[in-house]
Structure formats: structure tokens, C-alpha cells
CSV table of C-alpha atoms in Angstrom, one decimal:
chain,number,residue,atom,x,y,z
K,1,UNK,CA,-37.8,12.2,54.6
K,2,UNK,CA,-37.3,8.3,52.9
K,3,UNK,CA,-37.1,5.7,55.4
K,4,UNK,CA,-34.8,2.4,54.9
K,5,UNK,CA,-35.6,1.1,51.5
K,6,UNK,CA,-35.6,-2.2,50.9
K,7,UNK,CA,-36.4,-4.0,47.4
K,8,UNK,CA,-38.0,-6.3,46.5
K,9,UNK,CA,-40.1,-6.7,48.9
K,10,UNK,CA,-41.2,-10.5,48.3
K,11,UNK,CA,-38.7,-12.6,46.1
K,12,UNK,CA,-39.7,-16.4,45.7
K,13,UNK,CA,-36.5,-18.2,44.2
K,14,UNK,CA,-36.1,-21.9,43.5
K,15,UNK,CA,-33.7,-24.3,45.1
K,16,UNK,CA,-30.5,-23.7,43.7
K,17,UNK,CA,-31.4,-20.0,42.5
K,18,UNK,CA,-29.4,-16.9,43.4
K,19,UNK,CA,-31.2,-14.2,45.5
K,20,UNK,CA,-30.5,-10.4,45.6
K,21,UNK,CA,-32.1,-8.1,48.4
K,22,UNK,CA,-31.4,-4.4,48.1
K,23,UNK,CA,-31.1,-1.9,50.7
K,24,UNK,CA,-30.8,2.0,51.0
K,25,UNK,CA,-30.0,3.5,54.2
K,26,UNK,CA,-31.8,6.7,55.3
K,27,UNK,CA,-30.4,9.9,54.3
K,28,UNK,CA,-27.4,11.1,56.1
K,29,UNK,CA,-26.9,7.2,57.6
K,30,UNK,CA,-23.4,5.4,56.8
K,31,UNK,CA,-24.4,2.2,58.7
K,32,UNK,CA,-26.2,-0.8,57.7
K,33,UNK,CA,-27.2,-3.8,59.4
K,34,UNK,CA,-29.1,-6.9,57.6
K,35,UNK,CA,-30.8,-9.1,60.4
K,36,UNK,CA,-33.0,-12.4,59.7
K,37,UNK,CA,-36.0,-13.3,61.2
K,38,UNK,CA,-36.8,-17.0,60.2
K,39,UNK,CA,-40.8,-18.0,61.5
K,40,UNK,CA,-41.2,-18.2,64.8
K,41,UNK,CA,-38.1,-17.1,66.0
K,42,UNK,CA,-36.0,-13.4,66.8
K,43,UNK,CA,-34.1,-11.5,65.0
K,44,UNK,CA,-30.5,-12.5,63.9
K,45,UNK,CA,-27.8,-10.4,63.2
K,46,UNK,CA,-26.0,-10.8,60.0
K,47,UNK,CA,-23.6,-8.4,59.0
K,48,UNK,CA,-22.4,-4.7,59.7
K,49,UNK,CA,-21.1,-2.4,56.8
K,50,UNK,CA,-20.0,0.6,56.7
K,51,UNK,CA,-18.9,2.2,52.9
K,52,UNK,CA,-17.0,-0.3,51.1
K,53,UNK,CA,-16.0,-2.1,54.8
K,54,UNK,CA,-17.7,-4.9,56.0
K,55,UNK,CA,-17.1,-4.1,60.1
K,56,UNK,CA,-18.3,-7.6,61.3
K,57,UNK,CA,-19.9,-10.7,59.4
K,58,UNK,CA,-19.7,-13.0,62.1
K,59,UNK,CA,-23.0,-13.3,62.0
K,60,UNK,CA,-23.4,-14.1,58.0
K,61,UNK,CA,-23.2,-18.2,57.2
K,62,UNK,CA,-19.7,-18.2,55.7
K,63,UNK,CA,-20.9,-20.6,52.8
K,64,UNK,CA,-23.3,-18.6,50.0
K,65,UNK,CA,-24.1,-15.2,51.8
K,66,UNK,CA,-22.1,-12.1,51.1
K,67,UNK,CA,-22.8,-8.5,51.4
K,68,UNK,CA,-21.2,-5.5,50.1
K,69,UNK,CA,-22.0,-1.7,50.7
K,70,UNK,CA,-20.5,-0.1,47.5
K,71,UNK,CA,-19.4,3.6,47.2
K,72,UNK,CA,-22.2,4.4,45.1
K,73,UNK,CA,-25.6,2.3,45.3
K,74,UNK,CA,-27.7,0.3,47.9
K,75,UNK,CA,-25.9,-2.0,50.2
K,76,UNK,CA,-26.8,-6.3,48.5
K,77,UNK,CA,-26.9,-9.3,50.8
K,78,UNK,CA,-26.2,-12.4,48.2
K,79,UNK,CA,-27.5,-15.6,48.6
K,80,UNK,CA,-26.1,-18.0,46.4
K,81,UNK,CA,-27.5,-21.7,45.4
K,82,UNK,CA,-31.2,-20.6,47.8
K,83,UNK,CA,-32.3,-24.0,50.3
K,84,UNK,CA,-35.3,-24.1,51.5
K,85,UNK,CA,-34.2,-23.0,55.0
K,86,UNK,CA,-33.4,-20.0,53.6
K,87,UNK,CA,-36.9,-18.3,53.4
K,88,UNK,CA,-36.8,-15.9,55.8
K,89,UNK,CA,-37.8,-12.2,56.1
K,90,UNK,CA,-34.7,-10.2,55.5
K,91,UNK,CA,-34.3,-6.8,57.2
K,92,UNK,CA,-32.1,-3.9,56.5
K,93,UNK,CA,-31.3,-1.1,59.6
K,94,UNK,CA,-29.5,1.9,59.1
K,95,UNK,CA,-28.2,3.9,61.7
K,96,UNK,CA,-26.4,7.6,61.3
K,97,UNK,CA,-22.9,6.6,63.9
K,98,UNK,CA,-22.7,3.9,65.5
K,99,UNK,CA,-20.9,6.0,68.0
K,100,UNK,CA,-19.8,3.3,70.2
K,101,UNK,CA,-23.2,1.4,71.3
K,102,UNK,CA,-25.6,4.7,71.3
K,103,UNK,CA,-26.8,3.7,67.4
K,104,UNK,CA,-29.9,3.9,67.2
K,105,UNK,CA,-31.4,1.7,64.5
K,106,UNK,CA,-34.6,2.1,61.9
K,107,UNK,CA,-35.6,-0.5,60.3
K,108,UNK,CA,-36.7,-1.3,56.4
K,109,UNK,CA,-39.6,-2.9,55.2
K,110,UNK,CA,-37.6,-6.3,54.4
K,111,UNK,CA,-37.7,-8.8,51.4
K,112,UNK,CA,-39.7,-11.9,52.5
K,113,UNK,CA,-37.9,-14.6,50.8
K,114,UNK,CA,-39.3,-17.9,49.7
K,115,UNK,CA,-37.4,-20.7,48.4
K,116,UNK,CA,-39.7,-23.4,46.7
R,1,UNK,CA,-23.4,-16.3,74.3
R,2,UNK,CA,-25.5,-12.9,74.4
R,3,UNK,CA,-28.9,-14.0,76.0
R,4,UNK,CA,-31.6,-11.4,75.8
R,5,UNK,CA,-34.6,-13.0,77.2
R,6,UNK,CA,-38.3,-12.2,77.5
R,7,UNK,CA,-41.5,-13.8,78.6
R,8,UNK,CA,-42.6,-14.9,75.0
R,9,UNK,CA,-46.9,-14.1,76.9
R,10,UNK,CA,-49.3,-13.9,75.2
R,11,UNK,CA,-49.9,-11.1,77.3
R,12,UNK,CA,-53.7,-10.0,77.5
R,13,UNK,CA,-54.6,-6.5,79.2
R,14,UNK,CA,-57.9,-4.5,79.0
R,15,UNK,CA,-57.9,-1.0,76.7
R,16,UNK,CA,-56.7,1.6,79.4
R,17,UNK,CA,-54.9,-0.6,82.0
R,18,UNK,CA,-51.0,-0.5,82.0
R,19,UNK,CA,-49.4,-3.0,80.1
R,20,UNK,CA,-45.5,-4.3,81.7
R,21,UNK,CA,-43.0,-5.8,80.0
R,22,UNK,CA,-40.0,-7.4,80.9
R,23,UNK,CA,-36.6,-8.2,79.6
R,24,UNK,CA,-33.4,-9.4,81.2
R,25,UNK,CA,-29.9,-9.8,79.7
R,26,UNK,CA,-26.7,-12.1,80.6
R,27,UNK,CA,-23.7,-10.2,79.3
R,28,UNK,CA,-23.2,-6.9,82.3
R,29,UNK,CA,-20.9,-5.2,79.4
R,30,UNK,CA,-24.3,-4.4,77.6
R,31,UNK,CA,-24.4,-0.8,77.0
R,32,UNK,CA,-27.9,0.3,75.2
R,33,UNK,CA,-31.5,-1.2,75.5
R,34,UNK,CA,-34.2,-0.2,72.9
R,35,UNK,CA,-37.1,-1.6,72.9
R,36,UNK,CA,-39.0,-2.3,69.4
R,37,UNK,CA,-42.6,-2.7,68.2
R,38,UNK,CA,-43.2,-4.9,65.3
R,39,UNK,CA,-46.9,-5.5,63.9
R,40,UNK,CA,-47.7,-8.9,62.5
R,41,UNK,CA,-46.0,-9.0,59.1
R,42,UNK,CA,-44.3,-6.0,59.3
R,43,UNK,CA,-40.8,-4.8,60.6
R,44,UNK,CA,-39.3,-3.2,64.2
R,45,UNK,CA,-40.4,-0.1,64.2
R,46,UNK,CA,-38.4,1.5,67.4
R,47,UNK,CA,-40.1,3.4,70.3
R,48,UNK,CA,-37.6,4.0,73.2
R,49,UNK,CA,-34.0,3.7,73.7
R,50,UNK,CA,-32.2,3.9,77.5
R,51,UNK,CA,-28.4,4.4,78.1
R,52,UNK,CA,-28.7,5.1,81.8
R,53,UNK,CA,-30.2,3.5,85.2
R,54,UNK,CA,-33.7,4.8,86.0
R,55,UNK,CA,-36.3,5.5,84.3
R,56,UNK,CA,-37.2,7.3,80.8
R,57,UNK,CA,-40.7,8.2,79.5
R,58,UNK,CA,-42.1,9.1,76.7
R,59,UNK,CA,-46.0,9.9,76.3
R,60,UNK,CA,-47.7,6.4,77.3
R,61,UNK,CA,-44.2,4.8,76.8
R,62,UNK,CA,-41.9,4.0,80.3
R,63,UNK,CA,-38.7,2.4,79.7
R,64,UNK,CA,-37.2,1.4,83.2
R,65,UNK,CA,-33.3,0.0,83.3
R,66,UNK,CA,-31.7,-1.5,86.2
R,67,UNK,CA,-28.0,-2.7,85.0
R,68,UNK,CA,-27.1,-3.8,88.7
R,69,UNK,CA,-29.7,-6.2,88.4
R,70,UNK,CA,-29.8,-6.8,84.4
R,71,UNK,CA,-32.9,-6.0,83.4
R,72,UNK,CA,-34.8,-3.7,81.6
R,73,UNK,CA,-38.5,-3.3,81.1
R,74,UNK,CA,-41.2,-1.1,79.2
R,75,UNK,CA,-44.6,0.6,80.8
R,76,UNK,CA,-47.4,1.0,78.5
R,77,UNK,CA,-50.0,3.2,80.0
R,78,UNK,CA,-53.3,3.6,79.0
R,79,UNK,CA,-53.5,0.4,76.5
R,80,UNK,CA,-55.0,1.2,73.5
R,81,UNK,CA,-56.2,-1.9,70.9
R,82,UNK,CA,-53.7,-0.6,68.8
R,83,UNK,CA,-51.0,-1.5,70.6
R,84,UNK,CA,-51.5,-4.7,70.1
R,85,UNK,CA,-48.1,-6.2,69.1
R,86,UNK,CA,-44.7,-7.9,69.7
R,87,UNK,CA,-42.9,-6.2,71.3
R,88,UNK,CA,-39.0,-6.8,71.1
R,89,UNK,CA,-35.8,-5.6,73.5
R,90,UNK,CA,-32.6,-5.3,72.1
R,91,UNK,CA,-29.1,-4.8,73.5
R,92,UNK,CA,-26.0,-3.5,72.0
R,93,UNK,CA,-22.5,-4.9,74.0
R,94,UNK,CA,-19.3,-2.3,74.3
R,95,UNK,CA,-17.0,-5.0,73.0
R,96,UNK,CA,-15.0,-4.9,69.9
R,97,UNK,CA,-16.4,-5.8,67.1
R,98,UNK,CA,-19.6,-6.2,68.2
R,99,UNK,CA,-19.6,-2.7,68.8
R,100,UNK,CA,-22.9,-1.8,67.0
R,101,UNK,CA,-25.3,-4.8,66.3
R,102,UNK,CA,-28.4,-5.5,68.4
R,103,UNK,CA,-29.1,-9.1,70.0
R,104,UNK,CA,-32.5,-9.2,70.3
R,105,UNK,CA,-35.0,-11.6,72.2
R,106,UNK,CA,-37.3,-13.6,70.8
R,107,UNK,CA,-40.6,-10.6,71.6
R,108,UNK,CA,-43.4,-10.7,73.7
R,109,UNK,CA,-46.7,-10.6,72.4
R,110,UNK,CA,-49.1,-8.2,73.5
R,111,UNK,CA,-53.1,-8.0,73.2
R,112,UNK,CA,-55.0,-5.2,74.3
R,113,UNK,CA,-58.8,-6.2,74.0
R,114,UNK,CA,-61.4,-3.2,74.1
């Protein structure tokens, strides 16, 4: 039974790059969460999506991130023109219903990302 | 502002003693507490989740919730090396749109020495 998947796993992008990160939610989840963890700190929310919804964004910097969760394929988190203060590791959660508050969310490797 | 705070440690315990940790939150509509483990380079990997007042256990694992008072902590019994860790609460809130993410606090880190 396949965890989160989460690719790549390590992406090193230049200033002014584009990044991609990947994620595909367990089997039989609808829900995923992208959080950041930037060094030394917690985790951040980012974004909810459901299917072709995003539920709640508030999270995501409204300037160069955007995420989508197609009908077919992985959910992407986009990260256009990379700053430095961008490198981060990146994590995916899935969760089956959110069901109000009683999700319960499992975690994906994440994509380490480092912006030279 | 959802605060989720935690004694950041490090906290040190001997292998077999019982390791405590604490967490307290701001917001009272906060509906679910989890508590995460995450290894060093590595990602939460979740170990309990409490809904309710009292207490919840699982093997070595105690999770303890006391809403009136806003906290919520986790019992480790018999502290193995390996559980050597940070270990992370998280709350969900029954509001709107929020409805579903975790705020998390910043971990605490844990060292069990043999």
C-alpha cells in the first residue's frame, strides 16, 4: 500500500528558475495539503485541494506559487521566478475526508528545494 | 492568529524513563490534536490523534487533552534511543475554510540517551 509520493525529491533551481514539485496522494485519499518547512522553523500551511478545487490558498504567497490538483495526475505546487528564500523542504499530506476536522493526515517524503 | 506552542527543549531523558511533552493552543474552537514524529531530515510521520477530553493510549504512546484548559500533551513510556526525535503537535480549527489544515508548532526535540 504506496504512501504519499512526492517527486523529485531534491531540486536545486537557480534564481529566477521555475520549480515543479509533484505529489500523489495515497490510494483512496481525495485531499491534499502542501506545507513548508523553511530551516529552523515549523511547518506552514500552504494550500488545500481537493479534485480540480483549490478549498483554501490563504496560505500560498499570492505572487509566483500556484497549485492545481488535476482530474487525472499528481497534484503540482509552481514556483515561478525561485529566490533564494525559497529553499525550503516542501511536503505533500493526503488525507481520505476531511470530514470536518477529524482528517487525519500522512505525510510524503517532500522535495528539498534549493535555490542558488 | 492560531498559536500552537511548545517547549522547543532539548529535552534529554534516560532509555526506559518516561518522556512528557507538552503543547498548548490559543484558539478554544480547535477541534483535533495529532501529535507528529519527524526524524532529522525526514518528514511527520503521525503517531496519535485525540478528538475528546482525557486520555488515549497507544502501546508506549499517551496522548492526554484538556480543552478546558487548552492543552494537550504526549507520554512516552519506556524511552527507547530510537525515539529520539522532534516531535510536533498540530491542531485543526472547526471554522470555515480552515476546516481541514493543521497549524503546527515549531516541535520539541527529544533525546533519549542509553
Amino acid at each position: 500500500n504506496a504512501g504519499v509520493m512526492q517527486n523529485p525529491r531534491h531540486l536545486v533551481r537557480r534564481r529566477g528558475q521555475e520549480a515543479r514539485l509533484r505529489c500523489s496522494p495515497m490510494k483512496g485519499h481525495s485531499h491534499v495539503y502542501w506545507y513548508r518547512q523553511l530551516p529552523e522553523e515549523g511547518l506552514k500551511f500552504m494550500v488545500y485541494l481537493q479534485k480540480e478545487n483549490i478549498i483554501d490558498e490563504s496560505g500560498m504567497p499570492k505572487e509566483r506559487f500556484s497549485a492545481e490538483f488535476p482530474k487525472e495526475g499528481p497534484s503540482i505546487l509552481r514556483i515561478q521566478q525561485v529566490v533564494r528564500g525559497d529553499s525550503a523542504a516542501y511536503f505533500c499530506a493526503s488525507s481520505p475526508d476531511a470530514g470536518g476536522s477529524y482528517n487525519e493526515q500522512f505525510f510524503g517524503p517532500g522535495t528539498r528545494l534549493t535555490v542558488l | 492568529q492560531k498559536e500552537v506552542e511548545q517547549n522547543s527543549g532539548p529535552l534529554s531523558v534516560p532509555e526506559g524513563a518516561i518522556a512528557s511533552l507538552n503543547c498548548t493552543y490559543s484558539d478554544r474552537v480547535s477541534q483535533s490534536f495529532f501529535w507528529y514524529r519527524q526524524y532529522s531530515g525526514k518528514s511527520p510521520e503521525l503517531i496519535m490523534s485525540i478528538y475528546s477530553n482525557g486520555d488515549k493510549e497507544d502501546g508506549r504512546f499517551t496522548a492526554q487533552l484538556n480543552k478546558a484548559s487548552q492543552y494537550v500533551s504526549l507520554l512516552i513510556r519506556d524511552s527507547q534511543p530510537s525515539d529520539s526525535a522532534t516531535y510536533l503537535c498540530a491542531v485543526t480549527l472547526d471554522r470555515g475554510s480552515t476546516l481541514g489544515r493543521l497549524y503546527f508548532g515549531r516541535g520539541t526535540q527529544l533525546t533519549v540517551w542509553p
